[in-house]
CSV table of C-alpha atoms and ligand atoms in Angstrom, one decimal:
chain,number,residue,atom,x,y,z
A,759,UNK,CA,42.5,173.4,67.6
A,760,UNK,CA,43.0,174.4,64.0
A,761,UNK,CA,44.9,177.7,63.5
A,762,UNK,CA,46.9,177.6,66.7
A,763,UNK,CA,50.5,177.1,65.8
A,764,UNK,CA,52.4,179.1,68.4
A,765,UNK,CA,52.5,180.1,72.0
A,766,UNK,CA,51.7,183.7,70.9
A,767,UNK,CA,48.5,182.5,69.2
A,768,UNK,CA,47.6,180.4,72.3
A,769,UNK,CA,48.0,183.4,74.5
A,770,UNK,CA,45.9,185.5,72.2
A,771,UNK,CA,43.1,182.9,72.1
A,772,UNK,CA,43.2,182.5,75.9
A,773,UNK,CA,43.0,186.2,76.4
A,774,UNK,CA,39.9,186.3,74.1
A,775,UNK,CA,38.3,183.4,75.9
A,776,UNK,CA,39.0,184.9,79.4
A,777,UNK,CA,37.7,188.3,78.2
A,778,UNK,CA,34.4,186.7,77.3
A,779,UNK,CA,34.4,184.7,80.6
A,780,UNK,CA,34.8,187.9,82.7
A,781,UNK,CA,32.0,189.5,80.7
A,782,UNK,CA,29.7,186.6,81.4
A,783,UNK,CA,30.5,187.0,85.1
A,784,UNK,CA,29.5,190.7,85.2
A,785,UNK,CA,26.0,189.4,84.2
A,786,UNK,CA,26.0,186.5,86.7
A,787,UNK,CA,27.4,188.2,89.8
A,788,UNK,CA,24.6,190.8,90.3
A,789,UNK,CA,22.1,187.9,90.2
A,790,UNK,CA,24.0,186.0,92.8
A,791,UNK,CA,24.3,189.1,95.0
A,792,UNK,CA,20.5,189.5,94.8
A,793,UNK,CA,19.8,185.9,95.7
A,794,UNK,CA,22.3,185.7,98.6
A,795,UNK,CA,20.8,185.8,102.1
A,796,UNK,CA,23.9,186.2,104.3
A,797,UNK,CA,25.2,189.7,104.2
A,798,UNK,CA,28.9,188.6,104.0
A,799,UNK,CA,28.1,186.7,100.8
A,800,UNK,CA,26.1,189.5,99.3
A,801,UNK,CA,28.9,191.9,99.9
A,802,UNK,CA,31.5,189.4,98.5
A,803,UNK,CA,29.6,189.1,95.3
A,804,UNK,CA,29.1,192.9,95.0
A,805,UNK,CA,32.8,193.5,95.6
A,806,UNK,CA,33.9,190.8,93.2
A,807,UNK,CA,31.6,192.3,90.5
A,808,UNK,CA,33.6,195.6,90.8
A,809,UNK,CA,36.8,193.6,90.7
A,810,UNK,CA,35.6,191.7,87.6
A,811,UNK,CA,34.9,195.0,85.9
A,812,UNK,CA,38.6,195.9,86.6
A,813,UNK,CA,39.7,192.6,85.3
A,814,UNK,CA,37.9,193.3,82.0
A,815,UNK,CA,39.7,196.7,81.8
A,816,UNK,CA,43.0,195.1,82.6
A,817,UNK,CA,42.5,192.5,79.8
A,818,UNK,CA,41.8,195.4,77.4
A,819,UNK,CA,45.1,197.0,78.4
A,820,UNK,CA,46.8,193.7,77.8
A,821,UNK,CA,45.4,193.4,74.2
A,822,UNK,CA,46.7,196.9,73.6
A,823,UNK,CA,50.1,196.2,75.1
A,824,UNK,CA,50.4,193.2,72.9
A,825,UNK,CA,49.2,195.2,69.9
A,826,UNK,CA,46.2,192.8,69.4
A,827,UNK,CA,42.6,193.6,68.6
A,828,UNK,CA,40.4,193.7,71.6
A,829,UNK,CA,38.2,190.7,70.8
A,830,UNK,CA,36.4,188.0,72.7
A,831,UNK,CA,35.8,184.4,71.9
A,832,UNK,CA,32.8,182.5,73.4
A,833,UNK,CA,34.0,180.8,76.6
A,834,UNK,CA,32.0,177.6,76.8
A,835,UNK,CA,33.7,176.6,80.1
A,836,UNK,CA,32.4,179.6,81.9
A,837,UNK,CA,29.0,179.4,80.3
A,838,UNK,CA,28.6,175.8,81.5
A,839,UNK,CA,29.8,176.6,85.0
A,840,UNK,CA,27.3,179.4,85.3
A,841,UNK,CA,24.5,177.2,83.9
A,842,UNK,CA,25.3,174.3,86.2
A,843,UNK,CA,25.2,176.7,89.1
A,844,UNK,CA,21.9,178.1,88.0
A,845,UNK,CA,20.4,174.6,87.6
A,846,UNK,CA,21.5,173.6,91.1
A,847,UNK,CA,20.2,176.8,92.6
A,848,UNK,CA,16.8,176.2,91.2
A,849,UNK,CA,16.6,173.0,93.3
A,850,UNK,CA,17.6,174.7,96.6
A,851,UNK,CA,14.7,174.5,99.1
A,852,UNK,CA,15.8,177.1,101.6
A,853,UNK,CA,18.0,180.2,102.0
A,854,UNK,CA,21.0,178.6,103.7
A,855,UNK,CA,21.2,175.8,101.2
A,856,UNK,CA,21.0,178.3,98.4
A,857,UNK,CA,23.8,180.4,99.9
A,858,UNK,CA,26.0,177.3,100.3
A,859,UNK,CA,25.3,176.3,96.7
A,860,UNK,CA,26.2,179.8,95.5
A,861,UNK,CA,29.5,179.7,97.4
A,862,UNK,CA,30.4,176.3,95.8
A,863,UNK,CA,29.5,177.5,92.4
A,864,UNK,CA,31.4,180.8,92.8
A,865,UNK,CA,34.5,178.9,94.0
A,866,UNK,CA,34.4,176.6,90.9
A,867,UNK,CA,34.3,179.8,88.8
A,868,UNK,CA,37.3,181.3,90.7
A,869,UNK,CA,39.3,178.1,90.2
A,870,UNK,CA,38.6,178.2,86.5
A,871,UNK,CA,39.8,181.8,86.4
A,872,UNK,CA,42.8,181.0,88.5
A,873,UNK,CA,43.8,178.3,86.0
A,874,UNK,CA,43.3,180.6,83.1
A,875,UNK,CA,45.2,183.5,84.6
A,876,UNK,CA,48.0,181.3,85.9
A,877,UNK,CA,48.5,179.8,82.5
A,878,UNK,CA,48.4,183.1,80.7
A,879,UNK,CA,50.9,184.6,83.2
A,880,UNK,CA,53.3,181.7,82.5
A,881,UNK,CA,52.9,182.0,78.7
A,882,UNK,CA,53.4,185.7,78.8
A,883,UNK,CA,56.5,185.3,80.9
A,884,UNK,CA,58.0,182.6,78.6
A,885,UNK,CA,57.3,184.9,75.6
A,886,UNK,CA,59.2,187.7,77.3
A,887,UNK,CA,56.2,190.0,77.9
A,888,UNK,CA,57.2,190.9,81.4
A,889,UNK,CA,54.7,193.7,82.0
A,890,UNK,CA,51.9,191.7,80.6
A,891,UNK,CA,52.8,188.8,82.9
A,892,UNK,CA,52.9,191.2,85.9
A,893,UNK,CA,49.3,192.5,85.1
A,894,UNK,CA,48.1,188.9,84.7
A,895,UNK,CA,49.7,188.1,88.1
A,896,UNK,CA,47.8,190.9,89.7
A,897,UNK,CA,44.4,189.6,88.5
A,898,UNK,CA,45.5,186.0,89.5
A,899,UNK,CA,46.2,187.2,93.0
A,900,UNK,CA,42.8,188.9,93.2
A,901,UNK,CA,41.0,185.7,92.1
A,902,UNK,CA,42.9,183.7,94.7
A,903,UNK,CA,42.0,186.3,97.4
A,904,UNK,CA,38.3,186.0,96.4
A,905,UNK,CA,38.5,182.2,96.6
A,906,UNK,CA,40.0,182.4,100.1
A,907,UNK,CA,37.3,184.9,101.1
A,908,UNK,CA,34.6,182.5,99.9
A,909,UNK,CA,36.2,179.6,101.8
A,910,UNK,CA,36.1,181.7,105.0
A,911,UNK,CA,32.4,182.5,104.4
A,912,UNK,CA,31.7,178.8,103.7
A,913,UNK,CA,33.5,177.8,106.9
A,914,UNK,CA,31.4,180.2,108.9
A,915,UNK,CA,28.3,178.6,107.5
A,916,UNK,CA,29.5,175.1,108.4
A,917,UNK,CA,30.4,176.3,111.9
A,918,UNK,CA,27.0,177.9,112.2
A,919,UNK,CA,25.3,174.7,110.9
A,920,UNK,CA,27.2,172.6,113.6
A,921,UNK,CA,26.2,175.0,116.3
A,922,UNK,CA,22.6,174.9,115.1
A,923,UNK,CA,22.7,171.1,115.1
A,924,UNK,CA,24.0,171.1,118.7
A,925,UNK,CA,21.2,173.5,119.7
A,926,UNK,CA,18.6,171.2,118.2
A,927,UNK,CA,19.9,168.3,120.1
A,928,UNK,CA,19.0,170.1,123.4
A,929,UNK,CA,15.8,168.8,124.9
A,930,UNK,CA,14.1,172.2,125.0
A,931,UNK,CA,14.7,172.7,121.3
A,932,UNK,CA,11.6,173.3,119.2
A,933,UNK,CA,12.2,170.3,117.0
A,934,UNK,CA,13.5,171.9,113.8
A,935,UNK,CA,15.7,169.2,112.3
A,936,UNK,CA,18.4,169.0,109.7
A,937,UNK,CA,16.6,167.8,106.6
A,938,UNK,CA,18.1,165.0,104.5
A,939,UNK,CA,21.6,165.9,105.8
A,940,UNK,CA,21.4,169.3,104.2
A,941,UNK,CA,22.9,172.5,105.7
A,942,UNK,CA,20.9,173.7,108.7
A,943,UNK,CA,18.4,176.1,107.5
A,944,UNK,CA,16.2,177.2,110.3
A,945,UNK,CA,15.2,180.8,110.6
A,946,UNK,CA,17.7,181.2,113.5
A,947,UNK,CA,20.5,179.8,111.4
A,948,UNK,CA,19.9,182.2,108.6
A,949,UNK,CA,19.8,185.1,111.0
A,950,UNK,CA,23.0,184.1,112.7
A,951,UNK,CA,24.7,183.7,109.3
A,952,UNK,CA,23.5,187.1,108.4
A,953,UNK,CA,24.7,188.5,111.7
A,954,UNK,CA,28.1,187.0,111.0
A,955,UNK,CA,28.2,188.9,107.8
A,956,UNK,CA,27.2,192.2,109.1
A,957,UNK,CA,29.3,192.0,112.2
A,958,UNK,CA,32.5,191.0,110.4
A,959,UNK,CA,33.2,192.7,107.1
A,960,UNK,CA,36.4,190.7,106.6
A,961,UNK,CA,35.3,190.1,103.0
A,962,UNK,CA,35.2,193.8,102.3
A,963,UNK,CA,38.5,194.6,103.9
A,964,UNK,CA,40.3,191.7,102.3
A,965,UNK,CA,38.9,192.4,98.8
A,966,UNK,CA,39.7,196.1,99.4
A,967,UNK,CA,43.2,195.4,100.3
A,968,UNK,CA,43.7,193.2,97.3
A,969,UNK,CA,42.4,195.9,95.1
A,970,UNK,CA,44.6,198.5,96.5
A,971,UNK,CA,47.6,196.2,96.1
A,972,UNK,CA,46.9,196.0,92.4
A,973,UNK,CA,47.5,199.6,91.8
B,1611,FE2,FE1,38.2,187.9,87.2
B,1612,FE2,FE1,36.8,186.0,89.7
């Protein structure tokens, strides 16, 4: 890491890296929202896109607060996470499996961001930039909230898959089976997952509350 000789420089480099990572996400999230089948997942991606746009604006405020040029540096970590997610998605054979893969891939992204914002918040705090640390903390909390929301959606999928499996064990079942141990993906399962999403907009209210808390 030639050229990095202080915590100030580390913070600046990490801000640039994260600025690029967030920008990459504004391109990836609309594609995920388009591919998602379950309404709850589609909504979660759409809401996190708007939140990500706010994270970009917040980073721009941070550069200015620190009297640094607003610059990005290519974030290979995020590029590879997105690429890995895309590669896996291209192998999904049905809607439910694709949704489950998108949740997994989005959660990896959120954890990457949580690590970055947590680190930057600590560095800013150590360097005595209290207001900067506070703004980084706000984004950190929103990333954590998004991660929790995705976990809830994933759990609903797993519950749905189990219910589906039980249904299929009934003698009158039409014989749709879990394929190769994958997530249940019958038409009924997809519809119930979609019903879950439209019937309970927990994702929207949680993400909304986290946004309002940030103001
Ligand atoms: Fe973000
Ligand atoms: Fe995020």
